[in-house]
Coordinates of C-alpha atoms and ligand atoms in Angstrom, one line a residue:
X1 CA 34.1 -59.4 150.3
X2 CA 31.7 -60.7 147.5
X3 CA 29.1 -58.8 145.6
X4 CA 26.7 -61.3 144.3
X5 CA 23.6 -60.1 142.4
X6 CA 20.9 -62.5 140.5
X7 CA 17.6 -62.0 138.7
X8 CA 14.7 -63.1 139.8
X9 CA 12.1 -63.4 137.1
X10 CA 9.9 -65.3 135.0
X11 CA 8.9 -66.0 131.4
X12 CA 5.4 -65.3 131.8
X13 CA 6.2 -61.6 133.2
X14 CA 7.0 -61.1 129.6
X15 CA 4.2 -62.7 127.6
X16 CA 0.8 -61.8 129.6
X17 CA -0.9 -58.7 127.9
X18 CA -1.6 -55.2 129.6
X19 CA -4.3 -56.0 132.2
X20 CA -5.1 -52.4 133.4
X21 CA -7.6 -50.0 131.1
X22 CA -5.3 -47.7 129.9
X23 CA -3.1 -50.3 128.6
X24 CA 0.6 -48.8 130.9
X25 CA 1.4 -52.2 132.4
X26 CA 3.0 -53.5 129.1
X27 CA 5.4 -56.7 128.3
X28 CA 7.9 -54.3 126.6
X29 CA 8.5 -52.0 129.4
X30 CA 10.1 -54.6 131.9
X31 CA 11.4 -56.4 128.9
X32 CA 13.6 -53.4 128.2
X33 CA 14.5 -52.8 132.4
X34 CA 15.3 -57.0 131.8
X35 CA 17.8 -56.2 129.2
X36 CA 18.8 -53.1 130.6
X37 CA 19.7 -54.9 133.5
X38 CA 21.4 -58.0 131.9
X39 CA 23.6 -55.1 129.4
X40 CA 25.1 -54.0 133.0
X41 CA 25.0 -57.4 134.6
X42 CA 25.6 -59.9 131.6
X43 CA 26.7 -63.0 134.4
X44 CA 24.2 -62.9 137.4
X45 CA 22.5 -66.2 137.9
X46 CA 18.7 -65.9 136.9
X47 CA 16.4 -67.8 139.5
X48 CA 12.7 -69.1 138.8
X49 CA 10.7 -68.3 141.5
X50 CA 9.8 -71.6 143.4
X51 CA 7.5 -70.5 146.5
X52 CA 3.6 -71.0 146.1
X53 CA 2.8 -67.2 145.3
X54 CA -1.0 -68.0 147.4
X55 CA 1.3 -68.7 150.8
X56 CA 4.0 -65.3 149.9
X57 CA 1.3 -63.6 149.3
X58 CA -0.2 -64.1 152.7
X59 CA 2.7 -63.2 154.5
X60 CA 1.2 -59.5 154.0
X61 CA -2.9 -59.5 152.7
X62 CA -5.6 -60.7 153.9
X63 CA -7.3 -63.8 153.0
X64 CA -10.8 -63.1 151.1
X65 CA -8.3 -60.4 149.5
X66 CA -5.8 -63.2 148.4
X67 CA -8.5 -65.4 147.5
X68 CA -10.0 -62.7 145.4
X69 CA -6.6 -62.5 143.1
X70 CA -6.6 -66.6 143.0
X71 CA -10.0 -66.4 141.6
X72 CA -9.0 -64.3 138.9
X73 CA -5.5 -66.1 138.7
X74 CA -8.4 -68.9 137.0
X75 CA -10.2 -66.5 134.6
X76 CA -9.7 -66.7 131.3
X77 CA -10.8 -63.4 130.0
X78 CA -9.9 -59.7 130.6
X79 CA -11.5 -56.5 130.5
X80 CA -13.2 -56.9 133.5
X81 CA -12.9 -53.3 135.5
X82 CA -15.1 -53.0 138.2
X83 CA -17.4 -49.6 139.2
X84 CA -15.8 -48.2 142.0
X85 CA -15.3 -45.7 144.3
X86 CA -18.5 -46.5 146.7
X87 CA -17.3 -48.4 148.8
X88 CA -15.9 -46.4 152.1
X89 CA -18.1 -43.3 151.6
X90 CA -20.1 -42.8 155.2
X91 CA -23.3 -42.4 153.8
X92 CA -23.2 -45.2 150.6
X93 CA -25.4 -48.0 151.4
X94 CA -24.0 -51.7 149.6
X95 CA -23.8 -55.2 150.6
X96 CA -20.8 -57.1 149.5
X97 CA -20.9 -58.0 145.4
X98 CA -21.0 -61.9 144.4
X99 CA -19.3 -61.9 141.2
X100 CA -15.7 -61.6 140.1
X101 CA -16.6 -57.8 138.6
X102 CA -18.3 -57.0 141.3
X103 CA -15.6 -57.4 143.8
X104 CA -13.3 -55.1 141.7
X105 CA -15.6 -52.7 144.0
X106 CA -14.1 -54.2 147.2
X107 CA -10.2 -54.3 146.6
X108 CA -9.0 -51.8 144.1
X109 CA -9.1 -48.5 145.0
X110 CA -9.4 -47.3 141.1
X111 CA -11.5 -48.2 138.3
X112 CA -8.9 -49.4 136.0
X113 CA -6.5 -52.0 137.9
X114 CA -8.1 -55.2 136.7
X115 CA -7.7 -59.1 138.3
X116 CA -7.5 -61.3 135.1
X117 CA -5.5 -63.9 134.1
X118 CA -2.3 -62.4 133.7
X119 CA -2.0 -59.9 136.1
X120 CA -3.2 -62.3 138.4
X121 CA -1.0 -65.0 138.1
X122 CA 1.6 -62.6 137.6
X123 CA 1.1 -61.8 140.6
X124 CA 1.1 -64.8 142.2
X125 CA 4.5 -65.2 140.8
X126 CA 6.0 -61.6 141.8
X127 CA 4.9 -62.6 145.3
X128 CA 7.1 -65.9 145.1
X129 CA 10.3 -64.4 143.4
X130 CA 9.7 -61.7 146.3
X131 CA 9.9 -64.7 148.8
X132 CA 12.4 -66.2 147.2
X133 CA 14.7 -63.2 146.8
X134 CA 14.9 -62.2 150.0
X135 CA 15.7 -66.1 150.9
X136 CA 18.1 -65.7 149.2
X137 CA 19.5 -62.4 149.7
X138 CA 19.4 -63.9 153.5
X139 CA 21.5 -67.1 153.0
X140 CA 24.4 -65.6 151.7
X141 CA 27.5 -66.2 153.5
X142 CA 29.9 -64.1 155.8
X143 CA 32.3 -63.7 153.3
X144 CA 29.1 -62.6 150.4
X145 CA 27.0 -58.9 150.0
X146 CA 24.2 -60.4 148.2
X147 CA 21.6 -58.1 146.3
X148 CA 18.7 -59.6 144.1
X149 CA 16.6 -57.7 141.3
X150 CA 12.9 -59.1 141.1
X151 CA 12.0 -58.5 137.2
X152 CA 8.0 -58.5 137.1
X153 CA 5.2 -57.2 136.4
X154 CA 2.6 -56.1 137.9
X155 CA 4.5 -53.7 139.9
X156 CA 3.4 -53.6 143.9
X157 CA 4.0 -51.0 145.5
X158 CA 0.5 -49.4 145.7
X159 CA -0.7 -52.6 146.7
X160 CA -2.5 -51.9 150.3
X161 CA -2.8 -55.1 152.9
X162 CA -6.3 -55.6 151.7
X163 CA -6.8 -54.5 148.1
X164 CA -4.8 -53.3 145.5
X165 CA -4.8 -50.2 143.1
X166 CA -2.6 -48.1 140.4
X167 CA -2.2 -51.4 139.0
X168 CA -0.4 -53.3 141.7
X169 CA -2.3 -56.6 143.4
X170 CA 0.3 -57.9 145.8
X171 CA 3.2 -55.7 147.4
X172 CA 6.3 -57.4 146.4
X173 CA 8.9 -55.1 148.3
X174 CA 6.4 -55.5 151.3
X175 CA 7.0 -59.8 151.3
X176 CA 10.6 -59.1 150.9
X177 CA 10.4 -56.5 153.8
X178 CA 8.4 -59.1 155.6
X179 CA 10.8 -62.2 155.0
X180 CA 13.8 -59.8 155.6
X181 CA 12.9 -58.4 159.5
X182 CA 12.8 -61.9 160.6
X183 CA 15.7 -61.6 161.0
X184 CA 17.0 -58.1 161.4
X185 CA 15.7 -54.5 160.5
X186 CA 14.7 -54.2 156.9
X187 CA 14.7 -50.0 155.4
X188 CA 12.6 -49.7 152.2
X189 CA 13.3 -46.7 150.1
X190 CA 10.8 -46.3 147.1
X191 CA 12.6 -44.4 144.5
X192 CA 9.0 -44.5 142.1
X193 CA 7.9 -41.2 140.9
X194 CA 4.8 -42.3 142.6
X195 CA 4.1 -42.3 146.5
X196 CA 4.7 -45.8 147.8
X197 CA 1.2 -45.7 149.3
X198 CA 0.3 -49.0 149.6
X199 CA 3.6 -50.0 151.2
X200 CA 3.3 -46.9 153.7
X201 CA 0.3 -48.3 155.3
X202 CA 1.2 -51.4 155.4
X203 CA 4.7 -50.7 157.8
X204 CA 2.7 -47.1 159.4
X205 CA 2.6 -49.1 162.7
X206 CA 5.5 -51.6 162.4
X207 CA 8.9 -50.0 164.3
X208 CA 11.3 -52.4 162.6
X209 CA 10.7 -51.7 158.8
X210 CA 11.7 -47.4 158.2
X211 CA 10.0 -46.8 154.8
X212 CA 11.2 -44.2 152.9
X213 CA 9.5 -42.4 149.6
X214 CA 10.6 -39.6 147.0
X215 CA 8.0 -38.7 144.6
X216 CA 6.2 -36.3 143.3
X217 CA 3.6 -34.8 145.4
X218 CA -0.2 -35.2 143.9
X219 CA -1.2 -38.7 143.1
X220 CA -2.3 -40.3 144.9
X221 CA -3.9 -37.0 146.7
X222 CA -4.7 -38.6 150.2
X223 CA -1.3 -39.4 150.7
X224 CA 1.8 -38.8 150.5
X225 CA 2.4 -36.0 152.6
X226 CA 5.7 -34.7 155.4
X227 CA 3.4 -35.6 158.3
X228 CA 2.9 -39.2 157.4
X229 CA 5.3 -40.4 159.8
X230 CA 4.2 -43.3 161.1
X231 CA 1.7 -44.3 164.3
X232 CA 2.3 -46.0 167.6
X233 CA 5.0 -48.0 167.1
X234 CA 5.7 -47.4 164.2
X235 CA 6.1 -43.4 165.0
X236 CA 9.2 -41.9 163.2
X237 CA 9.7 -44.8 160.8
X238 CA 8.0 -43.2 157.9
X239 CA 9.0 -40.7 156.1
X240 CA 7.6 -39.1 152.8
X241 CA 9.4 -36.3 150.4
X242 CA 6.9 -35.0 148.1
X243 CA 8.6 -33.5 145.3
X244 CA 7.1 -30.8 142.8
X245 CA 6.6 -31.5 139.2
X246 CA 9.8 -31.1 136.9
X247 CA 11.9 -31.4 139.8
X248 CA 15.8 -32.9 138.4
X249 CA 18.6 -34.7 139.7
X250 CA 20.3 -32.0 141.4
X251 CA 17.3 -31.3 144.2
X252 CA 16.8 -35.4 143.6
X253 CA 19.7 -36.2 144.9
X254 CA 19.9 -33.6 148.1
X255 CA 16.8 -35.5 149.0
X256 CA 18.3 -38.9 149.0
X257 CA 21.5 -37.2 150.7
X258 CA 18.8 -36.8 153.4
X259 CA 17.1 -40.3 153.4
X260 CA 20.9 -41.8 153.0
X261 CA 21.4 -40.5 156.6
X262 CA 18.0 -41.4 158.2
X263 CA 18.9 -45.2 156.7
X264 CA 21.8 -44.7 158.4
X265 CA 20.9 -43.6 161.7
X266 CA 18.1 -46.9 161.3
X267 CA 21.3 -49.1 161.1
X268 CA 19.4 -51.9 159.5
X269 CA 20.2 -55.3 158.3
X270 CA 18.3 -55.4 154.4
X271 CA 17.6 -52.4 152.4
X272 CA 14.3 -52.8 149.8
X273 CA 14.4 -51.0 147.0
X274 CA 11.1 -49.8 145.5
X275 CA 12.8 -49.4 141.8
X276 CA 10.6 -47.4 139.4
X277 CA 11.9 -45.5 136.6
X278 CA 9.6 -43.6 135.7
X279 CA 10.8 -40.5 137.1
X280 CA 12.9 -40.3 133.9
X281 CA 12.4 -36.7 131.5
X282 CA 10.5 -39.2 129.1
X283 CA 8.7 -41.0 131.3
X284 CA 5.7 -40.1 133.2
X285 CA 2.3 -39.5 131.7
X286 CA 2.2 -36.3 133.6
X287 CA 5.7 -34.9 133.4
X288 CA 6.6 -35.4 136.7
X289 CA 10.1 -35.5 136.9
X290 CA 12.9 -34.4 135.1
X291 CA 15.8 -37.5 136.0
X292 CA 17.8 -38.7 132.7
X293 CA 19.7 -42.6 133.1
X294 CA 23.0 -40.8 134.5
X295 CA 20.6 -39.6 137.3
X296 CA 20.1 -43.1 137.9
X297 CA 23.7 -44.1 138.8
X298 CA 24.0 -41.4 140.7
X299 CA 20.8 -42.3 143.1
X300 CA 22.8 -46.1 142.1
X301 CA 26.1 -44.8 143.8
X302 CA 24.3 -43.1 146.8
X303 CA 22.4 -46.4 147.5
X304 CA 25.1 -49.0 147.3
X305 CA 27.6 -47.2 149.6
X306 CA 25.0 -48.2 152.1
X307 CA 26.7 -51.8 151.5
X308 CA 23.3 -53.2 152.4
X309 CA 21.9 -56.7 151.4
X310 CA 19.5 -55.4 148.9
X311 CA 16.0 -56.6 147.5
X312 CA 15.2 -54.7 144.0
X313 CA 11.4 -54.8 143.0
X314 CA 10.1 -53.7 140.2
X315 CA 8.1 -50.6 139.6
X316 CA 6.6 -47.8 137.3
X317 CA 8.8 -47.2 134.5
X318 CA 6.5 -47.4 131.2
X319 CA 8.7 -46.0 128.4
X320 CA 10.6 -48.2 127.2
X321 CA 13.7 -46.0 125.9
X322 CA 14.3 -44.2 128.8
X323 CA 13.5 -47.7 130.6
X324 CA 16.2 -49.5 129.4
X325 CA 18.6 -46.4 130.0
X326 CA 18.0 -45.8 133.3
X327 CA 17.6 -49.9 134.4
X328 CA 21.3 -49.7 132.1
X329 CA 22.5 -47.1 134.0
X330 CA 21.4 -48.0 137.8
X331 CA 22.7 -51.6 137.5
X332 CA 26.0 -50.8 136.0
X333 CA 27.0 -48.5 138.9
X334 CA 25.6 -51.0 141.5
X335 CA 28.0 -53.5 139.7
X336 CA 31.0 -50.9 139.1
X337 CA 33.9 -52.0 141.4
X338 CA 32.8 -52.6 145.5
X339 CA 30.7 -49.7 147.3
Ligands
ZN1 ZN1 5.1 -44.9 139.3

């Protein structure tokens, strides 16, 4: 069997400045992840996005939300955060905002995610990468197993069908899974330290996509609990494993074994990994997990033994040093010999 891997990325991701109020999503963090990948897989081909990002995003997101992001992509100014937390409260009376700034209230679940020129064009290119990566993985010949790494920013796993948040505008993992599930069932394993709340919600009633998330308990406060198991036809195709702050590699890998067994039972044709490096002990802004780079290699080893064509989407990972070492360890193991 031939194991091929490609990098789906674009120079634009490395150039636009941070777009969130707290300055988390900096270009340097993605460069660190890409450099780790390149060090691990120096001969990987680099594919630039081709598909129209609006079309790719529309596979998952509502047309009015996609239009809001399209509007943002044409702006030139930054610092346009809107006030939030009003919409959805039972006794709030509100009219739909008119201005782009005002629409932030409607389309983001927090007050620090921003739809400006950089984040919106980044999100559109990310959606293109997600579509193209899924198509590339699908089109392997029978002698090859392909995997694709989407190195993009902003990240995606906190984006819902009709709104974004947590730095995320479009859900790249969900876009890739939607393309892949047209052929065969898909498992999504989210190893970012935060709950993949957007991805969970998008596939909550889908029996053909099994969504797993291993994350630090707590944020985003209202989801990520074990009792969230899917609904209607999607019942029993959603699994959350919340773990306490400070969880180290030993416990994490034991829990990952549970996920791996469940994936095998589900018997998917494809895998999507929402790949955050923020479970590293030096990363998490509240010191959430205690993993080190070699733990990321062990995670990679367990996942690659599934032997599935895989799309990786870049999610969190904010410390450049630990992101570089985690990415290098993860992908070195991924490409070491065959599964
Ligand atoms: Zn995260």
